[in-house]
Amino acid sequence: MSFQKMYNKLYPLLHQKRIPLVIHQGVRSFTDGEKTYFEDINTYHKIADDTLESLADKLEGILETQTGFDSDISLSNGVLTVQLTPHGTYVINKQTPNRQIWFSSPISGPKRYDFTKNTWIYKHDNSQLHNLLSEELTKALKIPCDLSNCDYGKEDA
């Protein structure tokens, strides 16, 4: 089903709940309150890839300055792995069938993030991926780790 047909089919519900079609930085998507619908699969891939690449770049910069523990970052085939010895391993990966990013943390466990309001949100507690990772790394590394300036790290109003 095309993006436009899907939007037209859901329009009565979206209009009733006042849920707008969101076009942000050329990304066409909308949400029905539960799930985000992207214009096409390439849109999802671009957003998810940009998110993972931006996080990897920022984390490499942060970890280069740290001493006293071993760390390793790898990004391959939509999977970002961050090993922080002795704290554990973070895995952040694309989950294409669900159009989500999945997150596994040695501290908070697994979470599944949906793209909503131009960022990745865990719908069970409305937490943002970038904020949770920032908080956990700040505690583990004992330095400020702000990842909100990474791609898709801030929620639209």
GROMACS .gro file of N, CA and C in nm:
model
  471
    1MET      N    1   0.085  -0.117   0.000
    1MET     CA    2   0.000   0.000   0.000
    1MET      C    3   0.090   0.124   0.000
    2SER      N    4   0.061   0.220  -0.085
    2SER     CA    5   0.142   0.340  -0.092
    2SER      C    6   0.123   0.425   0.034
    3PHE      N    7   0.220   0.511   0.057
    3PHE     CA    8   0.216   0.601   0.172
    3PHE      C    9   0.089   0.686   0.167
    4GLN      N   10   0.059   0.742   0.051
    4GLN     CA   11  -0.058   0.829   0.038
    4GLN      C   12  -0.187   0.752   0.062
    5LYS      N   13  -0.198   0.629   0.008
    5LYS     CA   14  -0.318   0.549   0.030
    5LYS      C   15  -0.333   0.513   0.178
    6MET      N   16  -0.222   0.480   0.242
    6MET     CA   17  -0.227   0.446   0.385
    6MET      C   18  -0.271   0.568   0.465
    7TYR      N   19  -0.215   0.684   0.433
    7TYR     CA   20  -0.252   0.807   0.504
    7TYR      C   21  -0.400   0.838   0.482
    8ASN      N   22  -0.446   0.825   0.356
    8ASN     CA   23  -0.587   0.852   0.326
    8ASN      C   24  -0.680   0.756   0.401
    9LYS      N   25  -0.639   0.629   0.411
    9LYS     CA   26  -0.719   0.530   0.482
    9LYS      C   27  -0.730   0.564   0.631
   10LEU      N   28  -0.621   0.611   0.689
   10LEU     CA   29  -0.619   0.643   0.831
   10LEU      C   30  -0.659   0.788   0.860
   11TYR      N   31  -0.682   0.869   0.756
   11TYR     CA   32  -0.709   1.011   0.774
   11TYR      C   33  -0.823   1.040   0.873
   12PRO      N   34  -0.937   0.970   0.863
   12PRO     CA   35  -1.045   1.001   0.959
   12PRO      C   36  -1.000   0.985   1.105
   13LEU      N   37  -0.926   0.879   1.134
   13LEU     CA   38  -0.876   0.859   1.270
   13LEU      C   39  -0.773   0.966   1.306
   14LEU      N   40  -0.682   0.993   1.214
   14LEU     CA   41  -0.579   1.092   1.240
   14LEU      C   42  -0.640   1.230   1.261
   15HIS      N   43  -0.738   1.265   1.177
   15HIS     CA   44  -0.803   1.395   1.188
   15HIS      C   45  -0.880   1.406   1.320
   16GLN      N   46  -0.949   1.301   1.358
   16GLN     CA   47  -1.026   1.299   1.482
   16GLN      C   48  -0.934   1.319   1.602
   17LYS      N   49  -0.819   1.253   1.600
   17LYS     CA   50  -0.724   1.265   1.711
   17LYS      C   51  -0.628   1.383   1.693
   18ARG      N   52  -0.646   1.456   1.582
   18ARG     CA   53  -0.560   1.571   1.550
   18ARG      C   54  -0.413   1.531   1.539
   19ILE      N   55  -0.389   1.424   1.467
   19ILE     CA   56  -0.253   1.376   1.443
   19ILE      C   57  -0.210   1.422   1.304
   20PRO      N   58  -0.110   1.507   1.296
   20PRO     CA   59  -0.073   1.563   1.166
   20PRO      C   60   0.023   1.473   1.087
   21LEU      N   61   0.025   1.496   0.958
   21LEU     CA   62   0.130   1.443   0.874
   21LEU      C   63   0.254   1.526   0.904
   22VAL      N   64   0.364   1.462   0.935
   22VAL     CA   65   0.485   1.532   0.971
   22VAL      C   66   0.582   1.527   0.855
   23ILE      N   67   0.627   1.644   0.813
   23ILE     CA   68   0.733   1.651   0.713
   23ILE      C   69   0.844   1.731   0.776
   24HIS      N   70   0.954   1.665   0.809
   24HIS     CA   71   1.064   1.729   0.879
   24HIS      C   72   1.193   1.694   0.806
   25GLN      N   73   1.266   1.794   0.762
   25GLN     CA   74   1.391   1.775   0.689
   25GLN      C   75   1.372   1.676   0.574
   26GLY      N   76   1.261   1.688   0.504
   26GLY     CA   77   1.236   1.603   0.389
   26GLY      C   78   1.186   1.464   0.422
   27VAL      N   79   1.163   1.434   0.551
   27VAL     CA   80   1.116   1.302   0.592
   27VAL      C   81   0.965   1.308   0.608
   28ARG      N   82   0.894   1.229   0.528
   28ARG     CA   83   0.749   1.225   0.537
   28ARG      C   84   0.709   1.104   0.620
   29SER      N   85   0.640   1.131   0.729
   29SER     CA   86   0.593   1.023   0.815
   29SER      C   87   0.471   1.070   0.892
   30PHE      N   88   0.399   0.976   0.947
   30PHE     CA   89   0.291   1.009   1.038
   30PHE      C   90   0.278   0.895   1.138
   31THR      N   91   0.210   0.923   1.248
   31THR     CA   92   0.190   0.822   1.351
   31THR      C   93   0.041   0.814   1.383
   32ASP      N   94  -0.002   0.696   1.417
   32ASP     CA   95  -0.141   0.680   1.461
   32ASP      C   96  -0.147   0.674   1.613
   33GLY      N   97  -0.039   0.713   1.677
   33GLY     CA   98  -0.030   0.709   1.822
   33GLY      C   99   0.037   0.584   1.873
   34GLU      N  100   0.045   0.482   1.792
   34GLU     CA  101   0.109   0.355   1.829
   34GLU      C  102   0.231   0.327   1.744
   35LYS      N  103   0.222   0.359   1.617
   35LYS     CA  104   0.326   0.322   1.523
   35LYS      C  105   0.351   0.438   1.428
   36THR      N  106   0.477   0.453   1.387
   36THR     CA  107   0.512   0.553   1.288
   36THR      C  108   0.514   0.489   1.151
   37TYR      N  109   0.452   0.555   1.056
   37TYR     CA  110   0.450   0.508   0.918
   37TYR      C  111   0.541   0.597   0.836
   38PHE      N  112   0.639   0.539   0.770
   38PHE     CA  113   0.730   0.613   0.685
   38PHE      C  114   0.679   0.610   0.542
   39GLU      N  115   0.718   0.711   0.467
   39GLU     CA  116   0.676   0.717   0.327
   39GLU      C  117   0.719   0.592   0.252
   40ASP      N  118   0.838   0.544   0.280
   40ASP     CA  119   0.885   0.420   0.218
   40ASP      C  120   0.997   0.362   0.304
   41ILE      N  121   1.039   0.243   0.270
   41ILE     CA  122   1.143   0.174   0.348
   41ILE      C  123   1.275   0.249   0.344
   42ASN      N  124   1.302   0.317   0.234
   42ASN     CA  125   1.427   0.393   0.224
   42ASN      C  126   1.433   0.507   0.324
   43THR      N  127   1.317   0.565   0.353
   43THR     CA  128   1.310   0.672   0.454
   43THR      C  129   1.349   0.617   0.590
   44TYR      N  130   1.292   0.503   0.627
   44TYR     CA  131   1.329   0.439   0.754
   44TYR      C  132   1.479   0.411   0.758
   45HIS      N  133   1.533   0.351   0.652
   45HIS     CA  134   1.676   0.317   0.650
   45HIS      C  135   1.762   0.442   0.665
   46LYS      N  136   1.727   0.550   0.598
   46LYS     CA  137   1.806   0.673   0.609
   46LYS      C  138   1.806   0.725   0.752
   47ILE      N  139   1.689   0.732   0.813
   47ILE     CA  140   1.680   0.784   0.950
   47ILE      C  141   1.757   0.694   1.047
   48ALA      N  142   1.735   0.564   1.038
   48ALA     CA  143   1.802   0.471   1.130
   48ALA      C  144   1.953   0.471   1.108
   49ASP      N  145   1.997   0.470   0.982
   49ASP     CA  146   2.141   0.472   0.953
   49ASP      C  147   2.205   0.602   1.001
   50ASP      N  148   2.139   0.715   0.975
   50ASP     CA  149   2.193   0.844   1.022
   50ASP      C  150   2.203   0.846   1.174
   51THR      N  151   2.103   0.790   1.240
   51THR     CA  152   2.104   0.784   1.386
   51THR      C  153   2.223   0.703   1.436
   52LEU      N  154   2.240   0.583   1.384
   52LEU     CA  155   2.349   0.495   1.429
   52LEU      C  156   2.487   0.553   1.396
   53GLU      N  157   2.503   0.609   1.278
   53GLU     CA  158   2.632   0.667   1.239
   53GLU      C  159   2.667   0.787   1.325
   54SER      N  160   2.569   0.871   1.352
   54SER     CA  161   2.591   0.988   1.436
   54SER      C  162   2.628   0.948   1.579
   55LEU      N  163   2.558   0.849   1.635
   55LEU     CA  164   2.593   0.799   1.768
   55LEU      C  165   2.733   0.740   1.770
   56ALA      N  166   2.767   0.661   1.669
   56ALA     CA  167   2.901   0.599   1.663
   56ALA      C  168   3.009   0.706   1.659
   57ASP      N  169   2.992   0.807   1.575
   57ASP     CA  170   3.092   0.914   1.565
   57ASP      C  171   3.110   0.988   1.697
   58LYS      N  172   2.998   1.023   1.761
   58LYS     CA  173   3.004   1.096   1.889
   58LYS      C  174   3.067   1.010   1.999
   59LEU      N  175   3.028   0.883   2.005
   59LEU     CA  176   3.083   0.794   2.108
   59LEU      C  177   3.232   0.769   2.088
   60GLU      N  178   3.275   0.757   1.964
   60GLU     CA  179   3.419   0.741   1.937
   60GLU      C  180   3.496   0.861   1.990
   61GLY      N  181   3.445   0.981   1.967
   61GLY     CA  182   3.508   1.102   2.018
   61GLY      C  183   3.516   1.106   2.169
   62ILE      N  184   3.408   1.064   2.234
   62ILE     CA  185   3.406   1.063   2.382
   62ILE      C  186   3.503   0.959   2.435
   63LEU      N  187   3.500   0.839   2.381
   63LEU     CA  188   3.581   0.730   2.434
   63LEU      C  189   3.729   0.744   2.404
   64GLU      N  190   3.766   0.818   2.300
   64GLU     CA  191   3.907   0.842   2.269
   64GLU      C  192   3.977   0.915   2.382
   65THR      N  193   3.904   0.998   2.455
   65THR     CA  194   3.963   1.080   2.560
   65THR      C  195   3.969   1.007   2.695
   66GLN      N  196   3.911   0.890   2.705
   66GLN     CA  197   3.902   0.819   2.832
   66GLN      C  198   4.014   0.717   2.849
   67THR      N  199   4.064   0.708   2.970
   67THR     CA  200   4.165   0.608   3.004
   67THR      C  201   4.116   0.530   3.125
   68GLY      N  202   4.178   0.418   3.152
   68GLY     CA  203   4.144   0.341   3.271
   68GLY      C  204   4.052   0.224   3.244
   69PHE      N  205   4.002   0.210   3.124
   69PHE     CA  206   3.921   0.095   3.088
   69PHE      C  207   3.930   0.073   2.939
   70ASP      N  208   3.900  -0.049   2.898
   70ASP     CA  209   3.902  -0.083   2.755
   70ASP      C  210   3.767  -0.052   2.695
   71SER      N  211   3.770  -0.004   2.571
   71SER     CA  212   3.645   0.020   2.499
   71SER      C  213   3.665  -0.013   2.352
   72ASP      N  214   3.556  -0.049   2.288
   72ASP     CA  215   3.559  -0.078   2.146
   72ASP      C  216   3.422  -0.044   2.088
   73ILE      N  217   3.423   0.022   1.973
   73ILE     CA  218   3.299   0.058   1.905
   73ILE      C  219   3.305   0.003   1.764
   74SER      N  220   3.196  -0.061   1.724
   74SER     CA  221   3.188  -0.106   1.584
   74SER      C  222   3.047  -0.081   1.533
   75LEU      N  223   3.040  -0.042   1.406
   75LEU     CA  224   2.913  -0.023   1.338
   75LEU      C  225   2.920  -0.099   1.207
   76SER      N  226   2.834  -0.201   1.196
   76SER     CA  227   2.835  -0.283   1.076
   76SER      C  228   2.696  -0.338   1.050
   77ASN      N  229   2.650  -0.324   0.927
   77ASN     CA  230   2.521  -0.381   0.885
   77ASN      C  231   2.405  -0.343   0.977
   78GLY      N  232   2.402  -0.218   1.019
   78GLY     CA  233   2.291  -0.171   1.100
   78GLY      C  234   2.298  -0.208   1.246
   79VAL      N  235   2.416  -0.252   1.292
   79VAL     CA  236   2.434  -0.288   1.433
   79VAL      C  237   2.550  -0.208   1.490
   80LEU      N  238   2.520  -0.128   1.593
   80LEU     CA  239   2.622  -0.052   1.665
   80LEU      C  240   2.650  -0.124   1.796
   81THR      N  241   2.776  -0.164   1.815
   81THR     CA  242   2.817  -0.234   1.937
   81THR      C  243   2.918  -0.148   2.010
   82VAL      N  244   2.892  -0.123   2.138
   82VAL     CA  245   2.981  -0.042   2.221
   82VAL      C  246   3.020  -0.127   2.341
   83GLN      N  247   3.147  -0.170   2.344
   83GLN     CA  248   3.197  -0.251   2.456
   83GLN      C  249   3.272  -0.160   2.551
   84LEU      N  250   3.228  -0.160   2.676
   84LEU     CA  251   3.291  -0.081   2.781
   84LEU      C  252   3.330  -0.173   2.895
   85THR      N  253   3.455  -0.217   2.895
   85THR     CA  254   3.502  -0.303   3.002
   85THR      C  255   3.538  -0.215   3.120
   86PRO      N  256   3.489  -0.239   3.238
   86PRO     CA  257   3.420  -0.356   3.290
   86PRO      C  258   3.268  -0.342   3.294
   87HIS      N  259   3.213  -0.238   3.233
   87HIS     CA  260   3.070  -0.208   3.247
   87HIS      C  261   2.978  -0.299   3.166
   88GLY      N  262   3.025  -0.348   3.053
   88GLY     CA  263   2.943  -0.436   2.970
   88GLY      C  264   2.933  -0.385   2.827
   89THR      N  265   2.844  -0.445   2.753
   89THR     CA  266   2.829  -0.415   2.610
   89THR      C  267   2.690  -0.362   2.579
   90TYR      N  268   2.686  -0.253   2.505
   90TYR     CA  269   2.563  -0.196   2.451
   90TYR      C  270   2.549  -0.241   2.307
   91VAL      N  271   2.429  -0.278   2.268
   91VAL     CA  272   2.401  -0.311   2.129
   91VAL      C  273   2.279  -0.229   2.086
   92ILE      N  274   2.296  -0.153   1.977
   92ILE     CA  275   2.188  -0.071   1.923
   92ILE      C  276   2.175  -0.111   1.777
   93ASN      N  277   2.058  -0.160   1.739
   93ASN     CA  278   2.046  -0.210   1.602
   93ASN      C  279   1.913  -0.176   1.538
   94LYS      N  280   1.917  -0.172   1.405
   94LYS     CA  281   1.796  -0.153   1.326
   94LYS      C  282   1.711  -0.279   1.333
   95GLN      N  283   1.581  -0.261   1.344
   95GLN     CA  284   1.487  -0.372   1.336
   95GLN      C  285   1.390  -0.336   1.224
   96THR      N  286   1.433  -0.366   1.103
   96THR     CA  287   1.363  -0.320   0.983
   96THR      C  288   1.217  -0.366   0.975
   97PRO      N  289   1.183  -0.492   1.002
   97PRO     CA  290   1.042  -0.532   0.987
   97PRO      C  291   0.945  -0.447   1.071
   98ASN      N  292   0.991  -0.403   1.188
   98ASN     CA  293   0.906  -0.323   1.277
   98ASN      C  294   0.932  -0.173   1.264
   99ARG      N  295   1.028  -0.135   1.181
   99ARG     CA  296   1.069   0.005   1.164
   99ARG      C  297   1.109   0.065   1.299
  100GLN      N  298   1.186  -0.012   1.375
  100GLN     CA  299   1.229   0.031   1.508
  100GLN      C  300   1.382   0.028   1.518
  101ILE      N  301   1.430   0.084   1.627
  101ILE     CA  302   1.568   0.062   1.671
  101ILE      C  303   1.558  -0.012   1.803
  102TRP      N  304   1.632  -0.123   1.812
  102TRP     CA  305   1.635  -0.200   1.935
  102TRP      C  306   1.763  -0.168   2.009
  103PHE      N  307   1.751  -0.162   2.141
  103PHE     CA  308   1.860  -0.119   2.230
  103PHE      C  309   1.876  -0.224   2.339
  104SER      N  310   1.998  -0.268   2.360
  104SER     CA  311   2.027  -0.360   2.469
  104SER      C  312   2.138  -0.298   2.554
  105SER      N  313   2.110  -0.285   2.683
  105SER     CA  314   2.201  -0.219   2.775
  105SER      C  315   2.238  -0.314   2.889
  106PRO      N  316   2.366  -0.312   2.932
  106PRO     CA  317   2.403  -0.392   3.048
  106PRO      C  318   2.343  -0.338   3.178
  107ILE      N  319   2.290  -0.216   3.173
  107ILE     CA  320   2.234  -0.153   3.292
  107ILE      C  321   2.081  -0.161   3.293
  108SER      N  322   2.017  -0.115   3.186
  108SER     CA  323   1.870  -0.107   3.185
  108SER      C  324   1.802  -0.219   3.107
  109GLY      N  325   1.879  -0.302   3.039
  109GLY     CA  326   1.820  -0.414   2.966
  109GLY      C  327   1.774  -0.375   2.826
  110PRO      N  328   1.685  -0.454   2.767
  110PRO     CA  329   1.641  -0.429   2.629
  110PRO      C  330   1.523  -0.332   2.620
  111LYS      N  331   1.521  -0.255   2.512
  111LYS     CA  332   1.411  -0.164   2.482
  111LYS      C  333   1.395  -0.157   2.331
  112ARG      N  334   1.272  -0.128   2.288
  112ARG     CA  335   1.242  -0.115   2.145
  112ARG      C  336   1.190   0.026   2.121
  113TYR      N  337   1.260   0.099   2.037
  113TYR     CA  338   1.230   0.241   2.013
  113TYR      C  339   1.160   0.263   1.880
  114ASP      N  340   1.055   0.345   1.885
  114ASP     CA  341   0.981   0.386   1.767
  114ASP      C  342   1.017   0.530   1.733
  115PHE      N  343   1.016   0.562   1.605
  115PHE     CA  344   1.046   0.698   1.561
  115PHE      C  345   0.920   0.783   1.572
  116THR      N  346   0.922   0.878   1.664
  116THR     CA  347   0.809   0.965   1.691
  116THR      C  348   0.861   1.105   1.723
  117LYS      N  349   0.796   1.206   1.667
  117LYS     CA  350   0.834   1.346   1.693
  117LYS      C  351   0.981   1.371   1.663
  118ASN      N  352   1.030   1.309   1.557
  118ASN     CA  353   1.165   1.328   1.506
  118ASN      C  354   1.274   1.272   1.597
  119THR      N  355   1.240   1.177   1.682
  119THR     CA  356   1.340   1.110   1.765
  119THR      C  357   1.292   0.968   1.793
  120TRP      N  358   1.375   0.891   1.862
  120TRP     CA  359   1.343   0.751   1.893
  120TRP      C  360   1.290   0.743   2.036
  121ILE      N  361   1.165   0.698   2.050
  121ILE     CA  362   1.094   0.697   2.179
  121ILE      C  363   1.057   0.554   2.217
  122TYR      N  364   1.080   0.519   2.345
  122TYR     CA  365   1.035   0.392   2.400
  122TYR      C  366   0.893   0.416   2.450
  123LYS      N  367   0.793   0.360   2.383
  123LYS     CA  368   0.655   0.397   2.409
  123LYS      C  369   0.603   0.357   2.547
  124HIS      N  370   0.670   0.266   2.617
  124HIS     CA  371   0.621   0.223   2.748
  124HIS      C  372   0.646   0.327   2.857
  125ASP      N  373   0.752   0.408   2.840
  125ASP     CA  374   0.777   0.512   2.940
  125ASP      C  375   0.809   0.648   2.877
  126ASN      N  376   0.796   0.658   2.744
  126ASN     CA  377   0.823   0.781   2.669
  126ASN      C  378   0.966   0.832   2.682
  127SER      N  379   1.060   0.744   2.715
  127SER     CA  380   1.199   0.785   2.723
  127SER      C  381   1.261   0.788   2.583
  128GLN      N  382   1.360   0.874   2.566
  128GLN     CA  383   1.428   0.887   2.439
  128GLN      C  384   1.557   0.805   2.441
  129LEU      N  385   1.586   0.743   2.330
  129LEU     CA  386   1.707   0.662   2.316
  129LEU      C  387   1.832   0.741   2.353
  130HIS      N  388   1.847   0.858   2.296
  130HIS     CA  389   1.968   0.938   2.318
  130HIS      C  390   1.982   0.979   2.466
  131ASN      N  391   1.869   1.012   2.529
  131ASN     CA  392   1.874   1.054   2.670
  131ASN      C  393   1.915   0.938   2.761
  132LEU      N  394   1.856   0.820   2.740
  132LEU     CA  395   1.890   0.705   2.824
  132LEU      C  396   2.036   0.668   2.808
  133LEU      N  397   2.084   0.663   2.685
  133LEU     CA  398   2.224   0.629   2.662
  133LEU      C  399   2.316   0.734   2.722
  134SER      N  400   2.280   0.861   2.711
  134SER     CA  401   2.359   0.969   2.772
  134SER      C  402   2.367   0.951   2.924
  135GLU      N  403   2.254   0.924   2.986
  135GLU     CA  404   2.250   0.907   3.133
  135GLU      C  405   2.337   0.789   3.177
  136GLU      N  406   2.322   0.676   3.110
  136GLU     CA  407   2.397   0.557   3.150
  136GLU      C  408   2.547   0.574   3.128
  137LEU      N  409   2.585   0.634   3.018
  137LEU     CA  410   2.728   0.654   2.992
  137LEU      C  411   2.788   0.758   3.086
  138THR      N  412   2.711   0.860   3.121
  138THR     CA  413   2.758   0.961   3.216
  138THR      C  414   2.790   0.895   3.350
  139LYS      N  415   2.704   0.805   3.395
  139LYS     CA  416   2.729   0.734   3.522
  139LYS      C  417   2.847   0.638   3.510
  140ALA      N  418   2.854   0.563   3.402
  140ALA     CA  419   2.960   0.463   3.385
  140ALA      C  420   3.097   0.529   3.369
  141LEU      N  421   3.105   0.635   3.289
  141LEU     CA  422   3.234   0.698   3.259
  141LEU      C  423   3.270   0.809   3.357
  142LYS      N  424   3.171   0.853   3.434
  142LYS     CA  425   3.190   0.960   3.533
  142LYS      C  426   3.232   1.092   3.468
  143ILE      N  427   3.182   1.115   3.346
  143ILE     CA  428   3.199   1.242   3.275
  143ILE      C  429   3.068   1.272   3.203
  144PRO      N  430   3.040   1.399   3.173
  144PRO     CA  431   2.918   1.430   3.099
  144PRO      C  432   2.922   1.371   2.957
  145CYS      N  433   2.818   1.301   2.920
  145CYS     CA  434   2.806   1.243   2.785
  145CYS      C  435   2.671   1.285   2.729
  146ASP      N  436   2.668   1.397   2.659
  146ASP     CA  437   2.543   1.446   2.601
  146ASP      C  438   2.535   1.404   2.456
  147LEU      N  439   2.441   1.316   2.424
  147LEU     CA  440   2.422   1.267   2.288
  147LEU      C  441   2.303   1.331   2.219
  148SER      N  442   2.242   1.431   2.283
  148SER     CA  443   2.121   1.492   2.226
  148SER      C  444   2.149   1.569   2.098
  149ASN      N  445   2.275   1.606   2.074
  149ASN     CA  446   2.306   1.678   1.952
  149ASN      C  447   2.339   1.585   1.835
  150CYS      N  448   2.325   1.456   1.856
  150CYS     CA  449   2.339   1.360   1.746
  150CYS      C  450   2.214   1.366   1.659
  151ASP      N  451   2.224   1.310   1.539
  151ASP     CA  452   2.107   1.309   1.449
  151ASP      C  453   1.988   1.244   1.517
  152TYR      N  454   1.875   1.311   1.510
  152TYR     CA  455   1.747   1.263   1.566
  152TYR      C  456   1.754   1.245   1.718
  153GLY      N  457   1.833   1.329   1.784
  153GLY     CA  458   1.850   1.320   1.928
  153GLY      C  459   1.760   1.412   2.008
  154LYS      N  460   1.684   1.496   1.940
  154LYS     CA  461   1.594   1.588   2.009
  154LYS      C  462   1.453   1.574   1.956
  155GLU      N  463   1.359   1.577   2.046
  155GLU     CA  464   1.217   1.565   2.012
  155GLU      C  465   1.164   1.696   1.957
  156ASP      N  466   1.084   1.688   1.851
  156ASP     CA  467   1.015   1.807   1.800
  156ASP      C  468   0.905   1.844   1.896
  157ALA      N  469   0.880   1.974   1.904
  157ALA     CA  470   0.773   2.021   1.994
  157ALA      C  471   0.638   1.983   1.941
   0.00000   0.00000   0.00000
